[in-house]
Tab-separated table of C-alpha atoms in Angstrom:
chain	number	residue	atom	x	y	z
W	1	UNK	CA	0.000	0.000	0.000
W	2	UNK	CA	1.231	3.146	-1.210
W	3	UNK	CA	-1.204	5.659	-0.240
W	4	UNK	CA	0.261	9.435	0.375
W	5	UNK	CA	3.417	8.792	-1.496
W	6	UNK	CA	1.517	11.243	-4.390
W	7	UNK	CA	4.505	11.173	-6.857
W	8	UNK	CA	2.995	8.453	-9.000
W	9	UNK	CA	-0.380	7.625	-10.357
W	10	UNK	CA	0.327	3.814	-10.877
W	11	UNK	CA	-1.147	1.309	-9.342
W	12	UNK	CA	0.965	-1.759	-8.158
W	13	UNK	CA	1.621	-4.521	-6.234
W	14	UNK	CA	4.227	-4.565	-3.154
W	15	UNK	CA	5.335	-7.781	-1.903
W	16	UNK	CA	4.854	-8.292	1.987
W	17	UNK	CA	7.784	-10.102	3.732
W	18	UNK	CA	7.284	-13.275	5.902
W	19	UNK	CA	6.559	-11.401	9.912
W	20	UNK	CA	5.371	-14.490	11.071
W	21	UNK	CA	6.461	-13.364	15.249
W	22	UNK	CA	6.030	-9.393	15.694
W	23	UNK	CA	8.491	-7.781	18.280
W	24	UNK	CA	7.549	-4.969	20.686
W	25	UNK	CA	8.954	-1.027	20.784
W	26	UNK	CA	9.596	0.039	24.739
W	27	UNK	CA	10.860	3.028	23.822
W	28	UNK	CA	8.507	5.113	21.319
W	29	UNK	CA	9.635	9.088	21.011
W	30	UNK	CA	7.506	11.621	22.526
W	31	UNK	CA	4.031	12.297	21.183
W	32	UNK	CA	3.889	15.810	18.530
W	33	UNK	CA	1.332	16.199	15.954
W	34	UNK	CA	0.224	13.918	13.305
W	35	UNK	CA	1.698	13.589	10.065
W	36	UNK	CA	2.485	11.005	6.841
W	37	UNK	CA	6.208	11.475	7.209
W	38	UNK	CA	9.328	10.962	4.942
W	39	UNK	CA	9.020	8.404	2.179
W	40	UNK	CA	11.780	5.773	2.286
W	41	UNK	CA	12.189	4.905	-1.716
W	42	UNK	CA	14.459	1.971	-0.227
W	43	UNK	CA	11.990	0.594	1.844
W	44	UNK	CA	14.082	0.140	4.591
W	45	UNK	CA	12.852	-0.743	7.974
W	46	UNK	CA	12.147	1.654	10.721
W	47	UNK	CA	11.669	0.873	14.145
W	48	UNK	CA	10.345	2.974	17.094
W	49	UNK	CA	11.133	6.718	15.302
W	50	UNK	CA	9.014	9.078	14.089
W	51	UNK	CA	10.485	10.152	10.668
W	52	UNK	CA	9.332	7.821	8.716
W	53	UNK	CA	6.157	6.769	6.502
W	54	UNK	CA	5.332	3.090	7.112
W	55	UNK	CA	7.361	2.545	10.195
W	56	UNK	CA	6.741	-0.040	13.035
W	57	UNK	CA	6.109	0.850	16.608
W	58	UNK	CA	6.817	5.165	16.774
W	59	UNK	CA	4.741	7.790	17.107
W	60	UNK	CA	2.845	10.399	14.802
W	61	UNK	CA	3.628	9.293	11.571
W	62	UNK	CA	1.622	6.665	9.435
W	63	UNK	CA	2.904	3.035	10.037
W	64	UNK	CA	2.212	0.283	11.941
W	65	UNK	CA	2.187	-0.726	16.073
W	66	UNK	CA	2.844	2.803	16.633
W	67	UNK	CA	0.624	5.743	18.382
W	68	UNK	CA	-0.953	9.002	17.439
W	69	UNK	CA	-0.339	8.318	13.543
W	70	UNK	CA	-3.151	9.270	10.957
W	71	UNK	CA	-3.514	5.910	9.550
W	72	UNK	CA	-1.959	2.257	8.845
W	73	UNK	CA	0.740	2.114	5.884
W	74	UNK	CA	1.931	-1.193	5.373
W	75	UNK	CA	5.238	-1.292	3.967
W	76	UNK	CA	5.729	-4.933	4.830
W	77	UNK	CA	8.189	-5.253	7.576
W	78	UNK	CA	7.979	-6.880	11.249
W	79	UNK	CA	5.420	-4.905	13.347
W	80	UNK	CA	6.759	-3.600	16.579
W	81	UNK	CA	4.098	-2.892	19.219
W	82	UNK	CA	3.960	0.291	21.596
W	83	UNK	CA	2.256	-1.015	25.101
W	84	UNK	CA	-1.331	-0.054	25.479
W	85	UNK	CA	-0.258	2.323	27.917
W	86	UNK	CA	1.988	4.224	25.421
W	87	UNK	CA	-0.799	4.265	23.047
W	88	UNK	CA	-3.396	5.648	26.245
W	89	UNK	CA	-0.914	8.877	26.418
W	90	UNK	CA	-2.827	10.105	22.813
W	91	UNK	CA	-4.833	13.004	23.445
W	92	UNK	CA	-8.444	13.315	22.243
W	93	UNK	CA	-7.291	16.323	20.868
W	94	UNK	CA	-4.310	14.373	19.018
W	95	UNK	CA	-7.052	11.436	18.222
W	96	UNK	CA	-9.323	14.076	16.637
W	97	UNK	CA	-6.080	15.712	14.479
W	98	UNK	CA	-5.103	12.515	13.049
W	99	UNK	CA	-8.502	10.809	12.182
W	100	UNK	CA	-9.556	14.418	10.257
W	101	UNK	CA	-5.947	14.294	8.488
W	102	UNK	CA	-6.706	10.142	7.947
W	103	UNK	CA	-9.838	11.204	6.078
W	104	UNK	CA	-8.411	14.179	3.881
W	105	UNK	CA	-5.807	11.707	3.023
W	106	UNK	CA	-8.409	8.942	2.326
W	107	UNK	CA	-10.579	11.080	0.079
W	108	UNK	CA	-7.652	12.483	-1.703
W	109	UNK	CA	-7.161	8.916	-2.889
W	110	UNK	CA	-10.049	8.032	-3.969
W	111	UNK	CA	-10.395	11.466	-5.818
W	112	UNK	CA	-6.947	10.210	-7.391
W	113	UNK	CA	-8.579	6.575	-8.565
W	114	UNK	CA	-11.695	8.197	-9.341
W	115	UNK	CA	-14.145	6.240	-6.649
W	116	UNK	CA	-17.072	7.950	-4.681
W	117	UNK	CA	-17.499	7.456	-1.004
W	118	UNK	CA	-20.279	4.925	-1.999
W	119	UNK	CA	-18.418	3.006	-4.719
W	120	UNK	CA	-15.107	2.811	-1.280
W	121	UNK	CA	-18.152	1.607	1.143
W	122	UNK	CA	-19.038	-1.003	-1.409
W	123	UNK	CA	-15.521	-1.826	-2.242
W	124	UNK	CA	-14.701	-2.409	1.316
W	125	UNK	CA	-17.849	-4.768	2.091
W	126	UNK	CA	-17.054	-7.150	-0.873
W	127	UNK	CA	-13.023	-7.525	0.183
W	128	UNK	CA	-13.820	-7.650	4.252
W	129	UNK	CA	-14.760	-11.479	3.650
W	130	UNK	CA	-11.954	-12.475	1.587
W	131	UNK	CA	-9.150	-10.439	3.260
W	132	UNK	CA	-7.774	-14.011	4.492
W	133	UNK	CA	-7.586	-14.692	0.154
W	134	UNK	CA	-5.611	-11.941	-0.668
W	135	UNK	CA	-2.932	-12.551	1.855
W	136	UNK	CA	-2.968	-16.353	0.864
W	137	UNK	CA	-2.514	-14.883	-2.871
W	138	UNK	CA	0.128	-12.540	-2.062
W	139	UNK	CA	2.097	-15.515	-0.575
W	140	UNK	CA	1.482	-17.306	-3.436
W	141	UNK	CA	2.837	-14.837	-6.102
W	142	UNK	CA	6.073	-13.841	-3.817
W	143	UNK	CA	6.760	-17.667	-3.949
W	144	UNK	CA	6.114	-17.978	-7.422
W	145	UNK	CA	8.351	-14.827	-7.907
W	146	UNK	CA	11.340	-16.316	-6.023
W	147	UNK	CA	11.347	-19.658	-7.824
W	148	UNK	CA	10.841	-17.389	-11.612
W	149	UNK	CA	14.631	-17.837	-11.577
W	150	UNK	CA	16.362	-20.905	-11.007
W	151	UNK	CA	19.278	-23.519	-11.967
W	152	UNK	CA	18.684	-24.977	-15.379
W	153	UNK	CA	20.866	-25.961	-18.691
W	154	UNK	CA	21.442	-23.468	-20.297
W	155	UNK	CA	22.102	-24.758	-24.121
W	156	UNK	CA	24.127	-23.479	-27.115
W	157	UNK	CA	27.031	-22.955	-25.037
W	158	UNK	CA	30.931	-22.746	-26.310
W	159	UNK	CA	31.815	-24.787	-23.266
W	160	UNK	CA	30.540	-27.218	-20.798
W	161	UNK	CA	29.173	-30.638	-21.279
W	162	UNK	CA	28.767	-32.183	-24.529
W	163	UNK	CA	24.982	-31.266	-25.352
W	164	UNK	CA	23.861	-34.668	-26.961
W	165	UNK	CA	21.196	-32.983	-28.792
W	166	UNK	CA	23.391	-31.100	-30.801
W	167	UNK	CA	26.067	-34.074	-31.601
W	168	UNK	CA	25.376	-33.601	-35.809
W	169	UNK	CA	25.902	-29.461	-35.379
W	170	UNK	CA	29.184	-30.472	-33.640
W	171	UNK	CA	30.286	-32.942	-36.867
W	172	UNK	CA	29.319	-30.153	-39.211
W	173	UNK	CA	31.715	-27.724	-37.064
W	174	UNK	CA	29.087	-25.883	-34.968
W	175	UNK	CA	30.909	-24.729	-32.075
W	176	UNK	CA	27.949	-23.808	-29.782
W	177	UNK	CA	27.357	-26.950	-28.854
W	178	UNK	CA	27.500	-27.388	-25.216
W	179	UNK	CA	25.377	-26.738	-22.111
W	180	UNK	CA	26.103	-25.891	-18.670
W	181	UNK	CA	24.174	-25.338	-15.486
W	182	UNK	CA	22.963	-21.691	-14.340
W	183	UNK	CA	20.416	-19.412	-13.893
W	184	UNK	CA	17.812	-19.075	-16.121
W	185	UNK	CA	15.877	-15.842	-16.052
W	186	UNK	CA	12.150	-14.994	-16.168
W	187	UNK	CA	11.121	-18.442	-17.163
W	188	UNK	CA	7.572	-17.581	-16.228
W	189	UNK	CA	7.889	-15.201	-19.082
W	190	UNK	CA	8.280	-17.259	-21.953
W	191	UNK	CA	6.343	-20.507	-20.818
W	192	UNK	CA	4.376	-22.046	-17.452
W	193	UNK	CA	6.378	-24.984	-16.756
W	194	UNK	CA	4.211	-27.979	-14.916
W	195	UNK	CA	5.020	-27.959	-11.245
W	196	UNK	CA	6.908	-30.747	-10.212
W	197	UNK	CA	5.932	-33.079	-7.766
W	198	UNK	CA	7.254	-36.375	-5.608
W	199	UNK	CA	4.775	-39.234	-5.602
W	200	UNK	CA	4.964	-42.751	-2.876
């Protein structure tokens, strides 16, 4: 999710990395006032601060496990929670600031995408029940993007092993006529390969 970052109009998809135990932050910085903060174009993590857009456990900025932020940006690190207590020391007044700012940025996005309040409403109501989907997809695609390049032969090589489909090219003086293990690129490009599986 890439909402605020208002330097692009395209739409994409950001892979979410594997946070399967969160951690905690003891020490957020003092509370200020509300606001998206810096964009990290290196997606780095940031724990417990309050510089950055789409950190984990700090305070006023939007992120995750924090306090006093104007709304959740998932940038898909490890979440670090603030205690409950940290979170109590919000003011109303700070609660009030950063839900208004959390809706100006809201309906600057959908002004940005084109969608009415109704059409977002609507939106929201058909993905609430399949949330659980879209995570299992994500996970799906992020594997299927890690094993898009792997250890093949690679043919038409000038050195290697003896490629025994070429042995007639190699009579006729061919000299490409080799293949070696490496990585093969973008496979998923160019064809959908069966999946390959171990039956007992």
């Amino acid at each position: 999710n890439q909402w605020g970052k208002g330097e692009s109009d395209e739409l994409g998809i950001e892979y979410l990395a594997d946070r399967s135990k969160e951690g905690t932050s003891a020490t957020p910085p003092p509370l200020s006032a509300a606001k998206f903060g810096k964009w990290d174009e290196n997606n780095d993590p940031h724990v417990g601060g309050n510089q950055w857009a789409g950190g984990t456990g700090g305070s006023d900025t939007a992120g995750l496990g924090g306090r006093g932020g104007p709304f959740r940006l998932d940038r898909g690190h490890k979440v670090h929670q603030v205690s409950d207590e940290a979170k109590a020391q919000v003011s109303k007044e700070a609660a009030a600031a950063a839900r208004k700012m959390a809706e100006k940025a809201l309906k600057e996005r959908l002004k940005e995408i084109g969608m009415s309040g109704t059409e977002f409403a609507m939106y929201k109501e058909f993905v609430s029940p399949i949330t659980g989907d879209i995570t299992s997809l994500r996970a799906t695609l992020q594997a299927v993007e890690f094993k898009s390049s792997e250890r093949d032969w690679i043919k038409r090589q000038s050195y290697g092993e003896m490629d025994d489909s070429r042995l007639v090219e190699g009579v006729a003086g061919e000299k490409y006529i080799y293949k070696r293990r490496g990585t093969v690129e973008n496979q998923l490009s160019h064809s959908v390969k069966r999946p390959r599986r171990i039956r007992f």
